[in-house]
Short mmCIF file of C-alpha atoms and ligand atoms in Angstrom, two decimals:
data_model
loop_
_atom_site.label_atom_id
_atom_site.label_comp_id
_atom_site.label_asym_id
_atom_site.label_seq_id
_atom_site.Cartn_x
_atom_site.Cartn_y
_atom_site.Cartn_z
CA MET Y 1 -16.02 -25.13 21.33
CA SER Y 2 -12.43 -26.47 21.21
CA ASP Y 3 -9.60 -24.66 19.38
CA LEU Y 4 -9.72 -27.30 16.66
CA GLU Y 5 -13.46 -26.79 16.15
CA ARG Y 6 -12.93 -23.03 16.07
CA LEU Y 7 -10.14 -23.36 13.51
CA LEU Y 8 -12.31 -25.63 11.38
CA SER Y 9 -15.13 -23.13 11.54
CA VAL Y 10 -12.61 -20.39 10.56
CA ALA Y 11 -11.60 -22.51 7.54
CA VAL Y 12 -15.22 -23.07 6.46
CA ILE Y 13 -16.12 -19.43 6.97
CA LEU Y 14 -13.04 -18.31 5.03
CA CYS Y 15 -14.22 -20.35 2.03
CA ILE Y 16 -17.82 -19.15 2.22
CA TYR Y 17 -16.61 -15.62 2.80
CA ALA Y 18 -14.31 -15.84 -0.22
CA LEU Y 19 -17.23 -16.77 -2.45
CA LEU Y 20 -19.77 -14.33 -1.05
CA CYS Y 21 -17.61 -11.27 -0.61
CA ARG Y 22 -15.23 -11.74 -3.51
CA TRP Y 23 -16.60 -8.84 -5.40
CA SER Y 24 -18.10 -6.44 -2.88
CA PHE Y 25 -15.35 -6.23 -0.27
CA ARG Y 26 -12.51 -6.00 -2.75
CA SER Y 27 -14.17 -3.40 -4.85
CA ALA Y 28 -14.75 -1.29 -1.75
CA PHE Y 29 -10.98 -1.24 -1.30
CA SER Y 30 -9.52 -1.27 -4.75
CA ALA Y 31 -11.08 -1.23 -8.18
CA PRO Y 32 -11.52 2.18 -9.79
CA ALA Y 33 -14.81 2.86 -11.55
CA ASN Y 34 -13.31 2.75 -15.07
CA ASN Y 35 -11.80 -0.72 -14.65
CA ASN Y 36 -12.58 -2.69 -17.81
CA SER Y 37 -13.02 -6.39 -17.15
CA GLU Y 38 -12.84 -7.22 -20.89
CA ALA Y 39 -9.46 -5.51 -21.35
CA THR Y 40 -6.38 -7.46 -22.41
CA LEU Y 41 -4.06 -4.88 -20.86
CA LEU Y 42 -3.54 -5.09 -17.13
CA VAL Y 43 -1.86 -2.85 -14.56
CA ALA Y 44 -1.05 -5.03 -11.55
CA TYR Y 45 0.50 -3.71 -8.36
CA ALA Y 46 1.99 -4.91 -5.12
CA SER Y 47 2.27 -2.12 -2.57
CA GLN Y 48 2.58 -2.14 1.21
CA SER Y 49 1.93 1.48 2.01
CA GLY Y 50 0.38 2.98 -1.10
CA THR Y 51 3.31 4.38 -3.12
CA ALA Y 52 3.40 1.68 -5.80
CA ALA Y 53 -0.42 1.62 -5.79
CA GLY Y 54 -0.30 5.39 -6.49
CA TYR Y 55 2.12 5.01 -9.43
CA ALA Y 56 -0.01 2.13 -10.75
CA LYS Y 57 -3.14 4.29 -10.64
CA THR Y 58 -1.38 7.23 -12.34
CA THR Y 59 -0.07 4.87 -15.05
CA PHE Y 60 -3.53 3.35 -15.48
CA ASP Y 61 -5.12 6.82 -15.81
CA LYS Y 62 -2.74 7.73 -18.66
CA LEU Y 63 -3.29 4.61 -20.80
CA THR Y 64 -4.69 5.09 -24.29
CA GLU Y 65 -6.53 1.77 -24.38
CA PRO Y 66 -8.98 0.03 -22.01
CA ALA Y 67 -7.25 -1.69 -19.12
CA ARG Y 68 -7.75 -3.26 -15.70
CA LEU Y 69 -6.08 -2.15 -12.48
CA LEU Y 70 -5.71 -4.79 -9.77
CA PRO Y 71 -3.54 -5.73 -6.80
CA MET Y 72 -1.44 -8.76 -7.75
CA ASN Y 73 -3.15 -11.03 -5.20
CA GLU Y 74 -6.42 -10.57 -7.10
CA LEU Y 75 -5.05 -12.02 -10.35
CA THR Y 76 -6.67 -15.32 -11.26
CA ASP Y 77 -6.19 -17.92 -14.00
CA ASP Y 78 -9.20 -16.49 -15.87
CA ILE Y 79 -7.79 -12.96 -15.78
CA LEU Y 80 -4.30 -14.06 -16.80
CA VAL Y 81 -5.53 -16.28 -19.66
CA SER Y 82 -7.38 -13.34 -21.22
CA THR Y 83 -4.51 -10.89 -20.69
CA LYS Y 84 -1.91 -10.07 -23.34
CA ARG Y 85 0.17 -7.39 -21.65
CA VAL Y 86 0.84 -6.64 -17.99
CA LEU Y 87 2.44 -3.53 -16.51
CA PHE Y 88 3.56 -4.46 -13.01
CA VAL Y 89 4.20 -1.73 -10.43
CA VAL Y 90 5.70 -3.26 -7.31
CA SER Y 91 7.64 -2.25 -4.22
CA THR Y 92 9.99 -4.23 -1.99
CA TYR Y 93 9.40 -4.58 1.73
CA GLY Y 94 10.86 -6.17 4.83
CA GLU Y 95 14.35 -7.48 4.11
CA GLY Y 96 13.84 -7.84 0.39
CA GLU Y 97 10.30 -9.23 0.41
CA ALA Y 98 7.12 -8.77 -1.55
CA PRO Y 99 4.39 -6.53 -0.13
CA ASP Y 100 1.48 -8.41 1.47
CA ASN Y 101 -0.78 -7.89 -1.52
CA GLY Y 102 1.71 -9.72 -3.77
CA GLN Y 103 2.29 -12.67 -1.44
CA SER Y 104 -0.46 -14.97 -2.60
CA PHE Y 105 0.39 -14.29 -6.29
CA ILE Y 106 3.91 -15.54 -5.55
CA HIS Y 107 2.53 -18.57 -3.80
CA ARG Y 108 0.00 -19.43 -6.51
CA TYR Y 109 1.94 -18.55 -9.67
CA LEU Y 110 5.64 -18.52 -8.90
CA HIS Y 111 6.36 -21.08 -6.18
CA GLN Y 112 4.23 -23.94 -7.38
CA SER Y 113 3.16 -22.89 -10.83
CA SER Y 114 2.55 -24.82 -13.94
CA PHE Y 115 0.87 -21.75 -15.40
CA ASP Y 116 2.12 -20.88 -18.88
CA PHE Y 117 2.82 -17.15 -19.24
CA SER Y 118 4.07 -17.40 -22.84
CA HIS Y 119 1.11 -15.41 -24.24
CA ILE Y 120 1.95 -12.48 -21.91
CA GLU Y 121 4.29 -9.55 -22.49
CA PHE Y 122 5.21 -7.60 -19.38
CA SER Y 123 7.27 -4.76 -17.95
CA ILE Y 124 7.93 -3.82 -14.36
CA LEU Y 125 8.25 -0.50 -12.57
CA SER Y 126 10.06 -1.58 -9.44
CA LEU Y 127 10.06 0.71 -6.40
CA GLY Y 128 12.59 0.56 -3.61
CA ASP Y 129 15.06 2.52 -1.57
CA SER Y 130 18.72 2.28 -2.57
CA SER Y 131 19.82 2.55 1.06
CA TYR Y 132 18.50 -1.01 1.58
CA PRO Y 133 20.86 -3.88 0.70
CA ASN Y 134 18.19 -5.62 -1.42
CA PHE Y 135 17.35 -2.67 -3.64
CA CYS Y 136 14.15 -3.40 -5.62
CA TRP Y 137 14.57 -7.08 -4.89
CA PHE Y 138 10.95 -8.07 -5.49
CA GLY Y 139 10.79 -6.43 -8.94
CA LYS Y 140 13.99 -8.23 -9.97
CA PHE Y 141 12.74 -11.55 -8.60
CA LEU Y 142 9.39 -11.13 -10.36
CA GLU Y 143 11.10 -10.42 -13.69
CA SER Y 144 13.35 -13.47 -13.51
CA GLU Y 145 10.48 -15.74 -12.42
CA LEU Y 146 8.13 -14.55 -15.18
CA CYS Y 147 10.87 -15.10 -17.77
CA ARG Y 148 11.41 -18.60 -16.36
CA LEU Y 149 7.68 -19.21 -16.91
CA HIS Y 150 8.04 -18.07 -20.56
CA ALA Y 151 6.52 -14.58 -20.31
CA ARG Y 152 8.08 -12.11 -22.76
CA VAL Y 153 9.66 -8.78 -21.83
CA LEU Y 154 7.90 -5.76 -23.40
CA PHE Y 155 10.69 -3.41 -22.26
CA ASP Y 156 13.35 -3.79 -19.59
CA SER Y 157 12.27 -3.31 -15.99
CA ILE Y 158 12.88 0.06 -14.43
CA SER Y 159 14.09 0.49 -10.85
CA LEU Y 160 12.89 3.63 -9.09
CA ASP Y 161 14.40 4.89 -5.84
CA ALA Y 162 11.15 6.20 -4.42
CA SER Y 163 12.92 7.93 -1.54
CA LYS Y 164 14.79 10.28 -3.90
CA PRO Y 165 13.00 13.42 -4.95
CA ASN Y 166 12.81 13.56 -8.75
CA ASP Y 167 14.41 10.20 -9.56
CA SER Y 168 14.63 10.21 -13.39
CA ALA Y 169 13.52 6.56 -13.54
CA ILE Y 170 9.88 7.64 -13.52
CA SER Y 171 10.36 9.71 -16.71
CA GLN Y 172 12.07 6.68 -18.22
CA TRP Y 173 9.00 4.55 -17.38
CA TYR Y 174 6.61 6.94 -19.09
CA ASN Y 175 8.97 7.33 -22.08
CA CYS Y 176 8.99 3.55 -22.56
CA LEU Y 177 5.19 3.44 -22.26
CA ALA Y 178 4.93 6.16 -24.91
CA GLU Y 179 7.39 4.36 -27.22
CA HIS Y 180 5.10 1.34 -27.06
CA GLU Y 181 2.08 3.60 -27.68
CA LEU Y 182 0.53 2.71 -24.36
CA ILE Y 183 0.33 6.37 -23.38
CA LYS Y 184 0.40 9.53 -25.52
CA ALA Y 185 3.71 11.41 -25.76
CA SER Y 186 1.90 14.41 -24.28
CA ALA Y 187 1.20 12.36 -21.12
CA ILE Y 188 4.92 12.04 -20.30
CA PRO Y 189 5.66 14.33 -17.36
CA ALA Y 190 8.70 16.61 -17.84
CA ALA Y 191 11.73 15.40 -15.83
CA GLN Y 192 11.41 18.26 -13.34
CA ASP Y 193 7.70 17.44 -12.90
CA SER Y 194 8.15 13.82 -11.92
CA GLU Y 195 6.70 14.66 -8.48
CA ARG Y 196 3.43 15.35 -10.26
CA SER Y 197 3.34 11.83 -11.56
CA THR Y 198 2.56 10.61 -8.03
CA GLN Y 199 -0.86 11.14 -6.55
CA GLY Y 200 -1.61 14.01 -4.21
CA ARG Y 201 -0.37 17.58 -3.90
CA TRP Y 202 1.79 19.34 -1.35
CA GLN Y 203 -0.41 21.29 1.06
CA THR Y 204 0.65 23.78 3.72
CA TRP Y 205 -0.31 23.08 7.34
CA ILE Y 206 0.40 25.09 10.49
CA LEU Y 207 1.61 23.44 13.69
CA ASP Y 208 -1.14 24.33 16.14
CA ASP Y 209 -0.35 22.20 19.20
CA ARG Y 210 2.21 19.70 20.41
CA GLU Y 211 1.77 17.34 23.35
CA TRP Y 212 4.54 15.25 24.90
CA LEU Y 213 2.70 12.01 25.58
CA ASN Y 214 5.25 10.14 27.71
CA PRO Y 215 7.44 12.51 29.79
CA GLU Y 216 8.36 9.85 32.40
CA SER Y 217 8.81 7.01 29.91
CA PRO Y 218 11.82 4.71 29.75
CA GLY Y 219 11.34 4.84 25.96
CA GLU Y 220 12.06 7.55 23.41
CA PRO Y 221 9.84 10.64 23.52
CA LEU Y 222 6.48 10.35 21.77
CA TYR Y 223 4.51 13.41 20.66
CA ARG Y 224 1.01 14.16 19.44
CA LEU Y 225 1.21 16.90 16.82
CA VAL Y 226 -1.83 18.89 15.76
CA PHE Y 227 -1.77 20.76 12.45
CA THR Y 228 -4.44 23.03 10.98
CA SER Y 229 -5.21 24.29 7.51
CA GLN Y 230 -7.72 26.83 6.29
CA ASN Y 231 -8.19 24.74 3.18
CA THR Y 232 -11.21 22.81 4.49
CA SER Y 233 -11.64 21.01 1.17
CA ILE Y 234 -8.59 18.79 1.85
CA HIS Y 235 -9.83 15.24 2.12
CA TRP Y 236 -8.26 11.95 3.12
CA HIS Y 237 -9.29 8.50 4.35
CA ALA Y 238 -8.32 6.72 7.54
CA GLY Y 239 -5.05 4.84 7.05
CA GLU Y 240 -3.44 7.38 4.74
CA ILE Y 241 0.17 8.48 5.02
CA ALA Y 242 1.54 12.04 5.31
CA GLU Y 243 4.75 12.53 3.34
CA VAL Y 244 7.06 15.31 4.50
CA HIS Y 245 10.56 16.58 3.66
CA PRO Y 246 12.58 17.38 6.81
CA PHE Y 247 12.74 21.20 7.19
CA ASN Y 248 10.42 21.44 4.15
CA ASP Y 249 13.61 21.06 2.11
CA THR Y 250 12.60 19.28 -1.09
CA GLN Y 251 16.16 18.04 -1.61
CA GLN Y 252 15.86 15.90 1.52
CA LYS Y 253 14.58 12.32 1.30
CA ILE Y 254 10.90 12.15 2.33
CA ARG Y 255 9.73 10.71 5.65
CA GLU Y 256 6.31 9.12 6.11
CA TYR Y 257 3.86 9.34 9.04
CA SER Y 258 0.50 7.60 9.49
CA VAL Y 259 -2.24 10.20 9.78
CA SER Y 260 -4.04 9.56 13.09
CA THR Y 261 -7.25 11.47 12.41
CA ILE Y 262 -9.94 11.79 9.76
CA PRO Y 263 -10.99 15.14 8.24
CA GLN Y 264 -13.07 17.11 10.75
CA PRO Y 265 -13.63 20.78 9.98
CA ASN Y 266 -13.53 23.05 13.04
CA THR Y 267 -16.36 25.48 12.29
CA ASN Y 268 -15.97 27.23 15.68
CA GLN Y 269 -12.94 29.05 14.32
CA ILE Y 270 -13.22 31.97 11.93
CA PRO Y 271 -12.25 31.30 9.22
CA SER Y 272 -13.03 27.63 9.75
CA THR Y 273 -10.10 25.22 9.70
CA ILE Y 274 -9.43 21.54 9.29
CA GLN Y 275 -7.20 19.53 11.65
CA LEU Y 276 -4.75 16.71 11.04
CA GLU Y 277 -2.89 14.88 13.81
CA LEU Y 278 0.29 12.78 13.77
CA ILE Y 279 1.87 10.68 16.52
CA VAL Y 280 5.65 10.89 16.18
CA ARG Y 281 8.43 9.13 18.06
CA VAL Y 282 11.77 10.98 18.28
CA HIS Y 283 14.27 8.57 16.78
CA SER Y 284 17.75 8.41 18.18
CA HIS Y 285 20.70 6.09 17.93
CA GLN Y 286 23.81 6.70 20.03
CA GLN Y 287 24.63 10.41 19.56
CA TYR Y 288 22.48 10.77 16.43
CA THR Y 289 18.97 12.13 16.63
CA GLY Y 290 16.61 11.46 13.74
CA LEU Y 291 16.42 14.44 11.41
CA CYS Y 292 12.70 14.67 10.69
CA SER Y 293 11.30 13.39 13.98
CA SER Y 294 13.44 15.83 16.02
CA TRP Y 295 12.53 18.70 13.69
CA LEU Y 296 8.80 17.98 14.07
CA CYS Y 297 8.93 17.26 17.81
CA TYR Y 298 11.52 19.82 19.00
CA ASN Y 299 12.44 22.48 16.47
CA LEU Y 300 9.29 23.37 14.61
CA ALA Y 301 7.64 26.25 16.48
CA ILE Y 302 3.91 26.52 17.09
CA GLY Y 303 2.54 28.67 14.24
CA GLU Y 304 5.22 27.53 11.76
CA SER Y 305 4.25 25.80 8.55
CA VAL Y 306 4.89 22.31 7.21
CA LYS Y 307 4.19 20.93 3.76
CA PHE Y 308 2.52 17.52 3.70
CA LYS Y 309 1.49 15.35 0.79
CA LEU Y 310 -1.27 12.91 1.78
CA ARG Y 311 -0.76 9.55 0.14
CA PRO Y 312 -3.75 7.25 -0.34
CA ASN Y 313 -3.15 3.84 1.19
CA PRO Y 314 -5.80 1.64 -0.44
CA GLN Y 315 -4.61 -1.52 1.30
CA PHE Y 316 -5.14 0.08 4.69
CA ARG Y 317 -8.64 1.55 4.30
CA THR Y 318 -11.28 1.16 7.02
CA PRO Y 319 -13.25 -2.06 6.43
CA PRO Y 320 -17.03 -1.89 5.93
CA THR Y 321 -18.77 -1.49 9.32
CA GLU Y 322 -20.56 -4.85 9.07
CA LEU Y 323 -17.20 -6.58 9.47
CA PRO Y 324 -15.70 -6.83 12.97
CA LEU Y 325 -12.29 -5.17 13.23
CA ILE Y 326 -9.27 -6.27 15.27
CA LEU Y 327 -6.65 -3.53 15.56
CA ILE Y 328 -3.18 -4.48 16.77
CA GLY Y 329 -0.23 -2.16 17.32
CA SER Y 330 2.28 -0.53 19.60
CA GLY Y 331 3.82 2.90 20.23
CA SER Y 332 3.50 5.33 17.34
CA GLY Y 333 1.53 2.60 15.55
CA TYR Y 334 -1.49 3.84 17.49
CA ALA Y 335 -1.62 6.62 14.86
CA GLY Y 336 -2.79 4.37 12.01
CA LEU Y 337 -5.18 2.42 14.28
CA ARG Y 338 -6.68 5.56 15.82
CA SER Y 339 -7.77 6.90 12.42
CA HIS Y 340 -9.87 3.74 11.89
CA LEU Y 341 -11.47 4.00 15.32
CA LYS Y 342 -12.35 7.60 14.53
CA ALA Y 343 -13.80 6.55 11.16
CA ARG Y 344 -15.85 3.74 12.74
CA GLU Y 345 -17.03 6.02 15.59
CA SER Y 346 -19.25 7.93 13.20
CA ASP Y 347 -21.21 4.73 12.39
CA MET Y 348 -21.04 3.01 15.79
CA THR Y 349 -22.27 -0.23 14.25
CA GLY Y 350 -19.12 -2.34 13.92
CA ASP Y 351 -17.39 -4.39 16.61
CA ASN Y 352 -13.92 -3.01 17.27
CA TRP Y 353 -11.22 -4.67 19.35
CA LEU Y 354 -7.95 -2.87 20.10
CA ILE Y 355 -4.84 -4.72 21.30
CA PHE Y 356 -2.18 -2.13 22.00
CA GLY Y 357 1.31 -2.39 23.47
CA GLU Y 358 3.57 0.10 25.21
CA ARG Y 359 6.24 -0.03 27.89
CA SER Y 360 5.28 1.34 31.29
CA PRO Y 361 1.67 1.34 32.56
CA GLN Y 362 2.40 4.55 34.50
CA ALA Y 363 4.43 6.53 31.93
CA ASP Y 364 3.16 5.15 28.61
CA ASN Y 365 -0.55 4.85 29.23
CA ILE Y 366 -1.07 7.13 26.25
CA PHE Y 367 -4.53 8.19 25.05
CA ALA Y 368 -6.06 6.55 28.14
CA ASP Y 369 -8.99 9.02 28.30
CA GLU Y 370 -9.80 8.59 24.63
CA LEU Y 371 -9.75 4.80 24.89
CA ASP Y 372 -11.82 4.83 28.10
CA SER Y 373 -14.44 7.01 26.46
CA TRP Y 374 -14.58 4.63 23.46
CA MET Y 375 -15.04 1.70 25.83
CA GLN Y 376 -17.88 3.60 27.51
CA ASN Y 377 -19.67 4.70 24.35
CA GLY Y 378 -19.29 1.27 22.72
CA ASN Y 379 -16.97 2.27 19.86
CA LEU Y 380 -14.54 -0.21 21.41
CA THR Y 381 -16.01 -3.63 22.15
CA HIS Y 382 -12.77 -4.92 23.70
CA LEU Y 383 -9.57 -3.19 24.78
CA HIS Y 384 -6.40 -5.03 25.76
CA ARG Y 385 -3.36 -3.00 26.74
CA ALA Y 386 -0.05 -4.82 27.08
CA PHE Y 387 2.82 -3.21 29.03
CA SER Y 388 6.25 -4.75 28.68
CA ARG Y 389 7.81 -2.90 31.64
CA CYS Y 390 5.18 -3.76 34.20
CA SER Y 391 6.11 -5.20 37.58
CA GLU Y 392 3.05 -7.47 37.52
CA ASN Y 393 2.40 -9.51 34.38
CA PRO Y 394 4.66 -7.74 31.87
CA SER Y 395 3.39 -8.59 28.40
CA TYR Y 396 3.57 -7.79 24.71
CA VAL Y 397 0.73 -7.72 22.18
CA GLN Y 398 1.68 -11.19 20.93
CA ASP Y 399 1.18 -12.49 24.50
CA VAL Y 400 -2.32 -11.00 24.51
CA LEU Y 401 -3.02 -12.71 21.18
CA ARG Y 402 -2.03 -16.06 22.66
CA GLN Y 403 -4.07 -15.48 25.84
CA GLN Y 404 -7.09 -14.41 23.79
CA LYS Y 405 -6.67 -17.04 21.07
CA ALA Y 406 -10.15 -18.58 21.49
CA GLN Y 407 -11.83 -15.18 21.20
CA LEU Y 408 -9.62 -14.18 18.27
CA LEU Y 409 -10.51 -17.35 16.34
CA GLN Y 410 -14.17 -16.64 17.05
CA TRP Y 411 -13.91 -13.08 15.73
CA VAL Y 412 -12.11 -14.26 12.59
CA ALA Y 413 -14.76 -16.96 12.14
CA ASN Y 414 -17.30 -14.11 12.28
CA GLY Y 415 -15.53 -12.37 9.39
CA ALA Y 416 -13.19 -10.02 11.31
CA VAL Y 417 -10.50 -8.00 9.53
CA ILE Y 418 -7.12 -7.77 11.31
CA MET Y 419 -5.15 -4.53 10.91
CA VAL Y 420 -1.64 -4.07 12.29
CA CYS Y 421 0.24 -0.77 12.57
CA GLY Y 422 3.66 0.15 13.96
CA SER Y 423 7.16 -1.21 14.21
CA ARG Y 424 7.90 -4.02 11.78
CA LEU Y 425 10.68 -5.73 13.69
CA GLY Y 426 9.69 -4.72 17.22
CA MET Y 427 6.04 -5.77 17.04
CA ALA Y 428 4.61 -6.76 13.65
CA LYS Y 429 6.97 -9.71 13.20
CA ALA Y 430 5.94 -11.20 16.57
CA VAL Y 431 2.26 -10.64 15.76
CA ASP Y 432 2.72 -12.29 12.38
CA ASP Y 433 4.40 -15.29 14.03
CA ALA Y 434 1.52 -15.68 16.50
CA LEU Y 435 -1.13 -15.43 13.76
CA ASN Y 436 0.74 -17.95 11.59
CA GLU Y 437 0.82 -20.27 14.57
CA PHE Y 438 -3.01 -19.97 14.88
CA PHE Y 439 -4.04 -19.98 11.23
CA GLY Y 440 -1.23 -21.81 9.43
CA SER Y 441 -1.87 -22.00 5.70
CA HIS Y 442 -5.15 -20.05 6.11
CA MET Y 443 -3.05 -16.89 6.59
CA LEU Y 444 -2.62 -16.62 2.83
CA LYS Y 445 -6.40 -16.69 2.41
CA LEU Y 446 -6.79 -13.95 5.01
CA ILE Y 447 -4.23 -11.81 3.15
CA GLU Y 448 -5.84 -12.55 -0.21
CA GLN Y 449 -9.28 -11.57 1.11
CA GLY Y 450 -7.91 -8.30 2.50
CA ARG Y 451 -8.57 -9.47 6.04
CA TYR Y 452 -4.98 -9.12 7.26
CA ARG Y 453 -3.70 -5.62 6.51
CA ARG Y 454 -0.52 -3.99 7.71
CA ASP Y 455 0.94 -0.51 7.85
CA ILE Y 456 4.35 -1.36 9.29
CA TYR Y 457 7.75 0.30 9.20
C1 FAD I 501 4.57 3.81 6.01
C2 FAD I 501 5.30 4.46 7.17
C3 FAD I 501 4.57 5.06 8.20
C4 FAD I 501 5.24 5.62 9.29
N1 FAD I 501 4.50 6.17 10.30
C5 FAD I 501 5.13 6.70 11.39
C6 FAD I 501 4.36 7.28 12.46
O1 FAD I 501 3.13 7.35 12.43
N2 FAD I 501 5.05 7.77 13.53
C7 FAD I 501 6.44 7.74 13.60
O2 FAD I 501 6.99 8.22 14.60
N3 FAD I 501 7.16 7.22 12.57
C8 FAD I 501 6.57 6.71 11.49
N4 FAD I 501 7.31 6.20 10.45
C9 FAD I 501 8.78 6.32 10.50
C10 FAD I 501 9.22 7.70 9.94
O3 FAD I 501 8.90 7.79 8.57
C11 FAD I 501 10.73 7.97 10.05
O4 FAD I 501 11.41 6.88 9.50
C12 FAD I 501 11.17 8.21 11.47
O5 FAD I 501 10.51 9.34 12.01
C13 FAD I 501 12.70 8.46 11.51
O6 FAD I 501 13.01 9.54 10.68
P1 FAD I 501 14.09 10.63 11.13
O7 FAD I 501 14.27 11.57 10.00
O8 FAD I 501 13.74 11.20 12.46
O9 FAD I 501 15.39 9.74 11.33
P2 FAD I 501 16.64 9.64 10.31
O10 FAD I 501 17.40 10.91 10.32
O11 FAD I 501 16.13 9.13 9.02
O12 FAD I 501 17.48 8.53 11.06
C14 FAD I 501 16.95 7.20 11.22
C15 FAD I 501 17.70 6.52 12.38
O13 FAD I 501 19.09 6.44 12.06
C16 FAD I 501 19.86 7.06 13.09
N5 FAD I 501 20.99 7.78 12.45
C17 FAD I 501 20.91 8.87 11.67
N6 FAD I 501 22.11 9.24 11.23
C18 FAD I 501 23.00 8.33 11.74
C19 FAD I 501 24.39 8.13 11.63
N7 FAD I 501 25.15 8.95 10.91
N8 FAD I 501 24.94 7.08 12.29
C20 FAD I 501 24.18 6.23 13.03
N9 FAD I 501 22.85 6.37 13.16
C21 FAD I 501 22.27 7.39 12.51
C22 FAD I 501 18.93 8.02 13.79
O14 FAD I 501 19.31 8.22 15.14
C23 FAD I 501 17.60 7.30 13.69
O15 FAD I 501 17.43 6.37 14.73
C24 FAD I 501 6.66 5.61 9.35
C25 FAD I 501 7.39 5.04 8.29
C26 FAD I 501 6.72 4.47 7.23
C27 FAD I 501 7.54 3.85 6.12
C1 FMN I 502 10.07 -1.54 6.52
C2 FMN I 502 10.56 -1.25 5.15
C3 FMN I 502 11.38 -2.16 4.49
C4 FMN I 502 11.86 -1.89 3.19
N1 FMN I 502 12.70 -2.80 2.58
C5 FMN I 502 13.21 -2.52 1.34
C6 FMN I 502 14.14 -3.41 0.69
O1 FMN I 502 14.51 -4.46 1.21
N2 FMN I 502 14.59 -3.07 -0.56
C7 FMN I 502 14.21 -1.91 -1.18
O2 FMN I 502 14.65 -1.65 -2.29
N3 FMN I 502 13.34 -1.05 -0.59
C8 FMN I 502 12.84 -1.32 0.65
N4 FMN I 502 11.97 -0.44 1.26
C9 FMN I 502 11.61 0.81 0.56
C10 FMN I 502 10.25 0.68 -0.13
O3 FMN I 502 10.28 -0.26 -1.19
C11 FMN I 502 9.89 2.05 -0.68
O4 FMN I 502 9.70 2.93 0.41
C12 FMN I 502 8.65 2.02 -1.55
O5 FMN I 502 8.42 3.31 -2.05
C13 FMN I 502 7.42 1.56 -0.76
O6 FMN I 502 6.35 1.48 -1.66
P1 FMN I 502 4.86 1.08 -1.16
O7 FMN I 502 4.37 2.25 -0.34
O8 FMN I 502 4.11 0.90 -2.41
O9 FMN I 502 4.96 -0.18 -0.40
C14 FMN I 502 11.49 -0.68 2.54
C15 FMN I 502 10.65 0.23 3.20
C16 FMN I 502 10.19 -0.04 4.49
C17 FMN I 502 9.31 0.98 5.19
#
């Protein structure tokens, strides 16, 4: 089959797939059980790594009237026509961009829209980080565009610096919701409790083991960190994020790490424990060493405790096993990919293909034994490792994508989901460019169908 024929078959399959799987695949990832499809009140979110999705869910849970909770990409003409009020909860990503699960909404309703929003009242909780030059850019853009399309403001948008512990903006959001009788006054969290208005609780873990994965590497040190807890009821899904304050100091801005394992109680120990692993790169720039990464990798002693909050990341959940999975990443990005391979190992029914980049084949051949054993037991169908500092055939993951284009198109034609984890500028941008080159305008469909998912930073 030629590339053109493969691309055509991808296009046809995308359309059929969209019709067949519209409900089942999405609902596996997103919709909560109490979503009310008749409701005229909507909570719509755009979230790259789960924070805005978490605030949207907490808001939704507090509402006094029936509502729907949906990622923005899932909004359709039918839904919007029957909606009277929308509470948007959105973050900003990249260099002032919308998260992936808001991209197709922008394309369909803002860039080329003749849709009339005049029957809709809206407000926006806009998440960002004030250390970025485009603070809360997407929320501001969304507000101005909706006003241009004649939507009416229910109350002024609220910008939340999600990196700051206890930013008062979240209390302001709930106060405004209460003033408009969307939530009860008793549901407003006290200012000092604003942490509780996010999902998840802080849990104590003990550092049990630390392994330096790349002692000879030309790159920055990379560590595997193993934590244990005696609270074996702690649960999380593959793809979730561990939030941590450097030095457990709650006044410090949080850092985020992709959890690289799934819950597996160790019943050989008495009392039994549960383990959680991270893969952390020590960040440094000139004479400065990153605060949290150096604390976790150098200063924290074995046996010392760390407080983590596990943040659900609904956009980065493991796809159903019947769908083939293409995992792409580099460096510490193996963390987020590894958790999915562990989740799929228990079923052993899906086809999994890992394309993973590092620097030196000698010094950075990390997790080689684990990957070999997954190739042997069939949990990995294909494994491509790309090494950029290799004397023979140096390559990056995007080079592998181009070399394997025919196979990649075939997998996507067979319904594959593509998941990318790791550095945004160093790797994910180049991967995105290669995929756009292959799929062109079909990329938006892949994003909309939840078949291109990214945990990038
Ligand atoms: C969703 C998500 C998932 C993530 N998952 C992972 C993961 O699995 N593994 C992982 O390793 N990381 C991950 N990260 C990145 C991680 O959260 C931290 O950003 C990273 O560890 C750096 O934090 P730090 O405290 O060590 O560095 P910081 O102290 O925040 O410093 C950041 C950088 O700035 C430099 N710097 C600091 N102060 C100065 C100064 N005064 N002048 C000049 N330069 C300075 C530092 O050297 C460092 O390079 C993830 C991020 C996100 C958003
Ligand atoms: C790679 C990256 C880029 C970001 N870019 C911006 C930005 O341009 N403007 C901003 O206000 N916040 C920016 N942020 C901060 C996020 O908006 C903030 O962390 C938010 O809580 C993420 O929410 P989410 O998990 O729902 O995506 C960025 C964060 C990351 C990791």
